[in-house]
Short mmCIF file of C-alpha atoms in Angstrom, two decimals:
data_model
loop_
_atom_site.label_atom_id
_atom_site.label_comp_id
_atom_site.label_asym_id
_atom_site.label_seq_id
_atom_site.Cartn_x
_atom_site.Cartn_y
_atom_site.Cartn_z
CA MET V 19 35.36 31.75 -18.49
CA ILE V 20 31.93 32.61 -19.87
CA ILE V 21 29.31 34.37 -17.75
CA SER V 22 26.07 33.99 -19.68
CA ARG V 23 23.18 36.40 -19.36
CA PRO V 24 20.25 35.13 -17.23
CA GLN V 25 17.14 34.21 -19.16
CA SER V 26 13.63 33.44 -17.96
CA GLY V 27 11.01 31.43 -19.79
CA LYS V 28 9.10 28.15 -19.85
CA VAL V 29 12.21 26.00 -20.31
CA ARG V 30 14.00 27.88 -17.53
CA THR V 31 11.06 27.32 -15.15
CA ARG V 32 10.92 23.60 -15.91
CA ARG V 33 14.66 23.26 -15.49
CA ASN V 34 14.46 25.04 -12.13
CA ILE V 35 11.95 22.45 -10.93
CA VAL V 36 14.02 19.51 -12.15
CA MET V 37 17.30 20.90 -10.83
CA SER V 38 15.79 21.77 -7.43
CA PHE V 39 14.49 18.23 -7.14
CA LEU V 40 17.85 16.68 -8.09
CA VAL V 41 19.87 18.90 -5.73
CA GLY V 42 17.37 18.26 -2.93
CA LEU V 43 17.54 14.51 -3.55
CA PHE V 44 21.34 14.62 -3.57
CA LEU V 45 21.45 16.48 -0.25
CA VAL V 46 18.75 14.48 1.53
CA ALA V 47 19.42 10.88 0.41
CA PRO V 48 22.57 10.17 2.48
CA TRP V 49 20.80 11.27 5.68
CA VAL V 50 17.85 8.90 5.27
CA VAL V 51 17.91 5.85 7.54
CA LEU V 52 15.37 3.07 6.93
CA PRO V 53 13.25 1.63 9.79
CA GLU V 54 15.49 -1.43 10.13
CA GLY V 55 18.46 0.88 10.75
CA SER V 56 20.26 0.65 7.41
CA PRO V 57 20.99 3.78 5.33
CA LEU V 58 19.02 4.41 2.15
CA ILE V 59 22.26 4.71 0.13
CA ARG V 60 25.74 4.01 1.48
CA LEU V 61 28.74 2.69 -0.44
CA ASP V 62 30.82 1.50 2.49
CA ILE V 63 34.08 0.65 0.73
CA PRO V 64 36.22 -0.23 3.82
CA LYS V 65 33.59 -2.75 4.94
CA ARG V 66 32.88 -3.78 1.34
CA MET V 67 29.15 -3.38 1.81
CA PHE V 68 26.82 -1.33 -0.41
CA HIS V 69 23.42 -0.27 0.94
CA LEU V 70 21.00 0.57 -1.86
CA PHE V 71 17.30 1.27 -1.23
CA GLY V 72 16.92 -1.35 1.50
CA GLY V 73 19.19 -3.95 -0.09
CA LEU V 74 22.68 -4.88 1.02
CA PHE V 75 25.16 -5.83 -1.71
CA ILE V 76 28.75 -7.04 -1.63
CA PRO V 77 31.57 -6.95 -4.23
CA GLN V 78 31.20 -10.71 -4.86
CA GLU V 79 27.88 -9.96 -6.55
CA GLY V 80 29.65 -8.81 -9.68
CA LEU V 81 26.81 -9.83 -12.00
CA ILE V 82 24.51 -7.23 -10.42
CA LEU V 83 27.17 -4.54 -10.91
CA TRP V 84 27.57 -5.67 -14.52
CA PHE V 85 23.81 -5.34 -15.09
CA PHE V 86 23.84 -1.90 -13.46
CA LEU V 87 26.64 -0.60 -15.67
CA LEU V 88 25.00 -2.03 -18.78
CA THR V 89 21.70 -0.40 -17.82
CA MET V 90 23.37 2.99 -17.35
CA GLY V 91 25.23 2.72 -20.66
CA LEU V 92 22.26 1.55 -22.72
CA SER V 93 19.98 4.14 -21.08
CA LEU V 94 22.43 6.82 -22.17
CA PHE V 95 22.43 5.44 -25.72
CA PHE V 96 18.64 5.10 -25.91
CA PHE V 97 17.65 8.46 -24.44
CA THR V 98 20.32 10.36 -26.38
CA SER V 99 19.14 8.84 -29.66
CA VAL V 100 15.52 9.78 -28.80
CA ILE V 101 15.70 13.14 -26.98
CA GLY V 102 19.26 14.29 -27.55
CA ARG V 103 21.62 15.64 -24.94
CA VAL V 104 18.98 15.93 -22.22
CA TRP V 105 21.34 14.70 -19.48
CA CYS V 106 23.79 17.57 -20.01
CA GLY V 107 21.16 20.29 -19.92
CA TRP V 108 18.88 18.96 -17.20
CA GLY V 109 20.74 16.55 -14.94
CA CYS V 110 24.52 16.98 -15.18
CA PRO V 111 26.09 18.37 -11.96
CA GLN V 112 28.40 20.53 -14.08
CA THR V 113 25.41 22.35 -15.56
CA ILE V 114 23.39 22.48 -12.33
CA TYR V 115 26.17 23.87 -10.13
CA THR V 116 27.38 26.30 -12.77
CA ASP V 117 23.87 27.71 -12.79
CA LEU V 118 23.84 27.82 -8.96
CA PHE V 119 27.21 29.62 -8.85
CA ASP V 120 25.91 32.19 -11.34
CA ARG V 121 22.84 32.82 -9.19
CA ILE V 122 25.09 33.42 -6.18
CA GLY V 123 27.31 35.79 -8.19
CA ARG V 124 24.36 37.83 -9.41
CA PHE V 125 22.79 37.93 -5.94
CA VAL V 126 25.98 39.43 -4.47
CA LEU V 127 27.27 41.57 -7.35
CA ASP V 128 24.07 42.17 -9.29
CA SER V 129 24.91 43.63 -12.73
CA LYS V 130 28.62 43.80 -11.89
CA TYR V 131 28.90 40.01 -11.80
CA GLY V 132 31.47 38.90 -14.32
CA LYS V 133 32.62 42.47 -14.96
CA LYS V 134 36.21 43.63 -14.44
CA ASP V 135 35.11 46.68 -12.48
CA ALA V 136 33.30 44.63 -9.82
CA SER V 137 34.42 45.48 -6.28
CA ILE V 138 37.19 43.38 -4.73
CA VAL V 139 35.14 42.84 -1.59
CA GLY V 140 32.20 41.66 -3.67
CA LYS V 141 34.36 39.27 -5.70
CA TYR V 142 35.89 37.65 -2.65
CA THR V 143 32.49 37.43 -1.00
CA VAL V 144 31.31 35.47 -4.03
CA TYR V 145 34.40 33.26 -3.88
CA PHE V 146 33.81 32.61 -0.17
CA ILE V 147 30.20 31.58 -0.76
CA TRP V 148 31.29 29.38 -3.68
CA ILE V 149 33.78 27.63 -1.38
CA VAL V 150 31.07 27.09 1.25
CA VAL V 151 28.70 25.63 -1.36
CA SER V 152 31.52 23.45 -2.70
CA PHE V 153 32.24 22.19 0.81
CA ILE V 154 28.58 21.40 1.46
CA ALA V 155 28.29 19.54 -1.86
CA SER V 156 31.57 17.67 -1.23
CA PHE V 157 30.49 16.79 2.32
CA HIS V 158 27.31 15.23 0.97
CA TRP V 159 29.21 13.44 -1.80
CA ILE V 160 31.47 11.84 0.80
CA ALA V 161 28.32 11.10 2.87
CA TYR V 162 27.43 8.46 0.28
CA PHE V 163 30.53 6.58 1.49
CA VAL V 164 30.73 7.56 5.19
CA SER V 165 27.89 8.18 7.65
CA PRO V 166 27.02 11.90 7.57
CA TYR V 167 25.99 11.70 11.21
CA GLU V 168 29.47 10.46 12.19
CA MET V 169 31.16 13.08 10.02
CA LEU V 170 29.04 15.88 11.45
CA ALA V 171 29.80 14.73 15.00
CA ASP V 172 33.52 14.65 14.19
CA TYR V 173 33.40 18.15 12.71
CA MET V 174 31.50 19.45 15.73
CA SER V 175 34.09 17.97 18.10
CA PHE V 176 37.04 19.07 15.88
CA SER V 177 38.22 15.46 15.55
CA ALA V 178 37.63 15.12 11.81
CA PHE V 179 41.15 16.28 10.94
CA SER V 180 42.57 12.83 11.71
CA GLU V 181 40.08 11.06 9.44
CA THR V 182 40.76 10.14 5.82
CA TYR V 183 37.39 11.45 4.63
CA PHE V 184 38.36 14.97 5.78
CA TYR V 185 41.11 15.15 3.16
CA PHE V 186 38.85 13.71 0.46
CA THR V 187 36.32 16.40 1.32
CA LEU V 188 38.97 19.12 1.03
CA PHE V 189 40.12 17.72 -2.32
CA PHE V 190 36.61 17.64 -3.81
CA THR V 191 35.86 21.09 -2.38
CA ALA V 192 38.92 22.54 -4.12
CA ALA V 193 38.17 20.60 -7.33
CA MET V 194 34.56 21.79 -7.44
CA PHE V 195 35.48 25.41 -6.67
CA ILE V 196 38.07 25.50 -9.47
CA ASP V 197 35.98 23.54 -11.97
CA ILE V 198 32.58 25.20 -11.52
CA GLY V 199 33.99 28.61 -10.64
CA PHE V 200 36.60 29.00 -13.38
CA ILE V 201 36.86 26.07 -15.82
CA ARG V 202 33.13 25.82 -16.48
CA GLU V 203 32.28 25.46 -20.17
CA GLN V 204 35.84 24.39 -21.04
CA PHE V 205 35.13 21.05 -19.38
CA CYS V 206 31.97 20.57 -21.46
CA ARG V 207 33.68 21.52 -24.68
CA TYR V 208 37.05 19.82 -24.33
CA ALA V 209 37.07 17.28 -21.48
CA CYS V 210 33.63 15.69 -21.26
CA PRO V 211 33.73 12.28 -22.98
CA TYR V 212 29.97 12.26 -23.54
CA ALA V 213 30.24 15.38 -25.71
CA ARG V 214 32.62 13.50 -28.01
CA PHE V 215 30.36 10.60 -28.90
CA GLN V 216 26.93 12.23 -28.65
CA THR V 217 26.90 12.89 -32.40
CA LEU V 218 27.32 9.16 -33.01
CA LEU V 219 24.21 8.40 -30.94
CA MET V 220 21.99 11.08 -32.48
CA ASP V 221 20.57 11.28 -35.98
CA GLU V 222 18.31 13.60 -37.96
CA HIS V 223 15.24 12.34 -36.07
CA SER V 224 16.58 13.00 -32.54
CA TRP V 225 14.52 15.55 -30.60
CA ASN V 226 16.98 18.21 -29.49
CA VAL V 227 17.54 21.96 -29.19
CA THR V 228 17.66 22.96 -32.86
CA TYR V 229 17.61 26.12 -34.95
CA ASP V 230 14.98 26.39 -37.69
CA PHE V 231 17.31 27.49 -40.46
CA LYS V 232 14.63 27.24 -43.16
CA ARG V 233 12.66 30.04 -41.54
CA GLY V 234 15.56 31.94 -40.07
CA GLU V 235 18.08 32.10 -42.91
CA PRO V 236 19.37 34.26 -44.44
CA ARG V 237 19.63 36.49 -41.38
CA ARG V 238 18.94 40.18 -41.30
CA ASP V 239 21.86 42.15 -42.73
CA GLY V 240 21.59 45.78 -41.77
CA LYS V 241 18.13 46.92 -42.83
CA THR V 242 17.74 44.15 -45.34
CA LYS V 243 15.44 41.48 -43.90
CA ILE V 244 15.18 38.23 -45.76
CA GLY V 245 14.72 35.43 -43.18
CA ASP V 246 12.97 35.60 -39.81
CA CYS V 247 16.24 35.73 -37.82
CA ILE V 248 16.86 39.37 -36.90
CA ALA V 249 20.51 38.67 -35.92
CA CYS V 250 19.99 39.89 -32.37
CA ASN V 251 22.51 37.27 -31.16
CA MET V 252 20.59 36.76 -27.92
CA CYS V 253 20.93 33.00 -28.39
CA VAL V 254 24.72 33.45 -28.20
CA VAL V 255 24.63 35.89 -25.28
CA VAL V 256 22.63 33.53 -23.03
CA CYS V 257 24.53 30.36 -24.00
CA PRO V 258 26.57 29.05 -21.03
CA THR V 259 29.16 27.53 -23.37
CA GLY V 260 29.34 30.46 -25.79
CA ILE V 261 28.35 28.64 -28.98
CA ASP V 262 26.06 29.81 -31.76
CA ILE V 263 23.22 27.31 -32.08
CA ARG V 264 22.52 28.67 -35.57
CA ASP V 265 25.69 26.96 -36.78
CA GLY V 266 24.11 23.54 -36.19
CA LEU V 267 24.76 20.69 -33.75
CA GLN V 268 28.04 21.25 -31.90
CA VAL V 269 30.06 19.50 -29.21
CA GLY V 270 29.72 22.53 -26.93
CA CYS V 271 25.91 22.53 -26.90
CA VAL V 272 24.57 21.17 -23.59
CA ALA V 273 20.91 21.49 -24.66
CA CYS V 274 20.05 23.65 -21.65
CA GLY V 275 17.33 25.48 -23.60
CA LYS V 276 18.32 29.03 -22.61
CA CYS V 277 18.53 29.93 -26.28
CA VAL V 278 15.00 28.60 -26.73
CA ASP V 279 13.63 30.99 -24.10
CA ALA V 280 15.70 33.87 -25.51
CA CYS V 281 14.51 33.35 -29.08
CA THR V 282 10.94 32.80 -27.94
CA SER V 283 10.90 36.17 -26.16
CA ILE V 284 12.47 38.02 -29.12
CA MET V 285 10.27 36.42 -31.77
CA ALA V 286 7.18 37.17 -29.67
CA LYS V 287 7.92 40.86 -30.21
CA GLU V 288 7.85 40.13 -33.95
CA ASN V 289 4.58 38.19 -33.55
CA LYS V 290 6.29 35.05 -34.78
CA LYS V 291 7.06 31.61 -33.44
CA THR V 292 10.48 30.90 -32.01
CA LEU V 293 13.25 29.90 -34.39
CA ILE V 294 14.98 27.79 -31.74
CA GLY V 295 13.17 24.99 -29.98
CA TYR V 296 13.05 21.29 -29.32
CA PHE V 297 12.80 19.91 -32.84
CA SER V 298 14.41 17.24 -34.93
CA LEU V 299 16.56 18.17 -37.91
CA LYS V 300 14.30 16.16 -40.21
CA GLN V 301 11.25 17.92 -38.80
CA ILE V 302 12.73 21.28 -39.80
CA GLU V 303 13.85 20.11 -43.24
CA THR V 304 10.62 18.42 -44.32
CA GLY V 305 7.96 19.52 -41.82
CA ASP V 306 7.13 15.90 -41.06
CA LYS V 307 6.39 14.61 -37.56
CA ILE V 308 9.23 13.20 -35.50
CA LYS V 309 9.90 9.56 -36.25
CA TRP V 310 10.31 8.14 -32.76
CA VAL V 311 10.42 4.48 -33.82
CA ARG V 312 13.38 3.78 -36.07
CA PRO V 313 16.06 1.04 -36.27
CA ARG V 314 18.47 2.84 -33.94
CA THR V 315 15.93 3.40 -31.15
CA VAL V 316 14.40 -0.05 -31.57
CA VAL V 317 17.78 -1.78 -31.19
CA TYR V 318 18.67 0.29 -28.13
CA ALA V 319 15.22 -0.31 -26.62
CA ILE V 320 15.44 -4.08 -27.15
CA LEU V 321 18.92 -4.26 -25.66
CA LEU V 322 17.85 -2.11 -22.71
CA GLY V 323 14.77 -4.26 -22.21
CA VAL V 324 16.83 -7.46 -22.23
CA VAL V 325 19.29 -6.06 -19.70
CA LEU V 326 16.51 -4.75 -17.44
CA THR V 327 14.78 -8.13 -17.59
CA GLY V 328 18.01 -9.91 -16.70
CA ALA V 329 18.66 -7.47 -13.85
CA SER V 330 15.11 -7.91 -12.52
CA ILE V 331 15.43 -11.70 -12.58
CA GLN V 332 18.80 -11.48 -10.86
CA LEU V 333 17.41 -9.24 -8.12
CA LEU V 334 14.22 -11.25 -7.62
CA THR V 335 16.07 -14.58 -7.38
CA ARG V 336 18.92 -13.14 -5.34
CA ILE V 337 19.68 -14.99 -2.09
CA PRO V 338 20.69 -12.46 0.61
CA MET V 339 23.56 -14.50 2.00
CA SER V 340 27.11 -15.25 0.97
CA MET V 341 29.32 -18.25 1.65
CA ILE V 342 32.83 -19.04 0.46
CA ALA V 343 34.03 -22.60 1.09
CA ALA V 344 37.62 -23.77 0.61
CA SER V 345 39.30 -27.03 1.56
CA ASN V 346 42.15 -26.69 4.03
CA LYS V 347 45.27 -27.31 1.90
CA SER V 348 47.47 -27.94 4.91
CA MET V 349 45.10 -30.60 6.26
CA PRO V 350 43.99 -32.92 3.44
CA PRO V 351 41.11 -35.38 3.95
CA ILE V 352 42.06 -38.41 6.03
CA LEU V 353 40.69 -41.95 6.35
CA ILE V 354 39.44 -42.82 9.83
CA PRO V 355 38.10 -46.12 11.24
CA ASP V 356 34.93 -47.65 9.77
CA ASN V 357 35.96 -46.46 6.30
CA LYS V 358 34.91 -42.87 6.95
CA ILE V 359 36.52 -39.77 5.48
CA ARG V 360 37.24 -36.70 7.59
CA ALA V 361 37.84 -33.40 5.78
CA PHE V 362 38.60 -29.89 6.97
CA VAL V 363 36.95 -26.89 5.30
CA ALA V 364 37.25 -23.15 5.93
CA LEU V 365 34.04 -21.12 5.56
CA ARG V 366 33.44 -17.39 5.27
CA ILE V 367 29.77 -16.61 5.78
CA GLN V 368 28.12 -13.21 5.49
CA ASN V 369 24.55 -12.09 6.07
CA ILE V 370 23.77 -9.64 3.24
CA ALA V 371 20.18 -9.02 4.31
CA PRO V 372 19.24 -5.70 5.96
CA VAL V 373 18.01 -7.56 9.08
CA GLU V 374 19.46 -10.06 11.55
CA LYS V 375 19.02 -13.73 10.62
CA GLU V 376 19.62 -17.15 12.14
CA PHE V 377 21.43 -19.72 9.99
CA GLN V 378 22.14 -23.44 10.04
CA LEU V 379 24.82 -25.50 8.26
CA THR V 380 24.29 -28.96 6.76
CA ALA V 381 26.40 -31.07 4.40
CA PHE V 382 25.63 -33.82 1.89
CA ASP V 383 27.32 -36.47 -0.23
CA THR V 384 25.74 -35.50 -3.55
CA ARG V 385 26.94 -38.60 -5.41
CA HIS V 386 25.38 -41.16 -3.09
CA GLY V 387 22.62 -39.02 -1.59
CA LYS V 388 23.91 -39.37 1.96
CA GLU V 389 24.16 -36.78 4.70
CA ILE V 390 27.62 -35.76 5.88
CA LEU V 391 28.20 -35.02 9.54
CA ILE V 392 29.40 -31.44 10.02
CA ARG V 393 31.03 -30.06 13.17
CA SER V 394 31.29 -26.29 13.38
CA GLY V 395 31.66 -25.73 17.11
CA GLU V 396 28.15 -24.20 17.22
CA GLU V 397 25.22 -25.91 18.89
CA ASN V 398 23.23 -27.76 16.20
CA ASN V 399 25.43 -25.88 13.71
CA GLN V 400 23.21 -22.83 14.23
CA PHE V 401 24.32 -19.24 14.66
CA THR V 402 22.98 -15.70 14.32
CA LEU V 403 24.43 -12.95 12.15
CA GLY V 404 23.45 -9.30 12.09
CA SER V 405 23.04 -7.34 8.87
CA GLY V 406 26.36 -7.37 7.02
CA GLU V 407 28.06 -9.42 9.74
CA ILE V 408 30.77 -11.89 8.65
CA LYS V 409 31.62 -15.18 10.34
CA SER V 410 34.80 -17.09 9.47
CA ILE V 411 34.89 -20.64 10.82
CA SER V 412 36.64 -23.92 10.19
CA VAL V 413 34.37 -26.96 10.03
CA VAL V 414 35.06 -30.68 10.09
CA LEU V 415 33.17 -32.92 7.66
CA GLU V 416 32.80 -36.61 8.37
CA THR V 417 31.22 -38.95 5.86
CA GLN V 418 29.21 -42.04 6.58
CA THR V 419 30.85 -45.45 6.13
CA LEU V 420 32.03 -45.88 2.53
CA SER V 421 32.33 -49.15 0.67
CA GLU V 422 35.60 -50.28 -0.90
CA GLN V 423 34.22 -49.39 -4.31
CA GLU V 424 33.27 -45.90 -3.13
CA LEU V 425 36.72 -45.37 -1.65
CA ASN V 426 38.29 -46.24 -5.00
CA GLU V 427 36.28 -43.59 -6.86
CA GLY V 428 39.08 -41.07 -6.25
CA TYR V 429 37.00 -38.15 -5.08
CA LEU V 430 33.71 -37.48 -3.35
CA PRO V 431 31.42 -34.71 -4.66
CA GLY V 432 29.73 -33.01 -1.76
CA SER V 433 28.01 -29.80 -0.82
CA ILE V 434 27.62 -27.52 2.18
CA VAL V 435 24.21 -25.89 2.57
CA LEU V 436 23.59 -22.66 4.45
CA LYS V 437 19.92 -22.05 5.15
CA ASN V 438 17.85 -19.41 6.89
CA ILE V 439 16.09 -21.08 9.82
CA GLN V 440 13.17 -18.63 9.68
CA ASP V 441 12.72 -19.31 5.96
CA PRO V 442 14.00 -22.81 4.98
CA ASP V 443 13.39 -22.08 1.29
CA GLU V 444 16.09 -19.42 1.49
CA LYS V 445 19.30 -21.40 1.25
CA LEU V 446 22.69 -21.32 -0.42
CA GLU V 447 24.60 -24.37 -1.58
CA LYS V 448 28.33 -24.59 -2.23
CA LYS V 449 29.82 -27.58 -4.07
CA LEU V 450 32.92 -29.34 -2.75
CA SER V 451 35.12 -32.03 -4.21
CA LEU V 452 36.79 -34.08 -1.46
CA SER V 453 39.76 -36.18 -2.50
CA LEU V 454 39.61 -39.76 -1.15
CA PRO V 455 42.84 -41.11 0.39
CA ARG V 456 43.61 -44.71 -0.44
CA LYS V 457 44.20 -47.30 2.23
#
């Protein structure tokens, strides 16, 4: 386990702002409840309902999930090719919480943090605080799946021990304590999948934490000074993963920028510019400006733009209701007097809007343009559903009188329409194919 030396500087200050914002957002978001009563973010897996920024989504909307995953993947490709491993250094929870744990360790143990001669009481005090922080973080992680208000009430009344989420919280608390407290950089270097393919996404024009080897090499050797690098090794001492940035791009580099601040402070004493900074490899080799627009970034940008456009269209044209219609296999359509067909259909209707709505059912013979009588047991086939509420009903469809020729057509294409009474333009249509019994 590596305990890196703390380092102040411009990059450190900016990272503090970004990390504070991200941690604050992570802790606050699950507690936010919108005016209509729905949570800002809640992935309610048992109920199969996902609340996201005022929208209610269900697993049947797989296309939206597909667009989301594509957007995340292409964003990773695009931003890595342009600005390097910025996610690892500025937004990854592994980096953020490792930094937080180090701050706690230094606050309690001061200069003895990470040293073998640190007091036992001090060490276990640090471990205790780490466990508390891990529990708080795990509690809020679970709060994205279960109401934090309900969990807090259960903990206060000591009734949480019988709930499943309690054991998930304990598991993630233990996992975070072990990972951030002891595994640390080993995860970044050997387990993180992103570290493995980052080099495939970056090229010589990517803007990343880079060492200016043309100015720095060869390094100072004893009293012989040839390049600007004085071989102070501060860039290695402050690195949270223990790599030497002077050896070039490596899997272990998380682009946190601590080496940038360290080299900046040392070179300032020499009245020289830093040897480590946010540069591109090509910029160092030739001195040219960074080439932001290149085939790799253009392709990623186009693909990302196409996916974002498709996702926007899907969200804007999305109908906030769901209906599954299935013919009753045990009760096939029957022929009744006056050459009418009676069919039995099972419906599963869900309101996936964040507010209560009133719905109405209608049915049509799409081949002949005739209305089909529908009996649902509700007055005027109207009913009200709250946000996320599901209604499972069996309905009876009865066609108008069919001619002999129509009866011999074999099947009758029809549709069931679910519409919002308050907004008739908001409707959902499900196609049905009713088999026609022969006389």
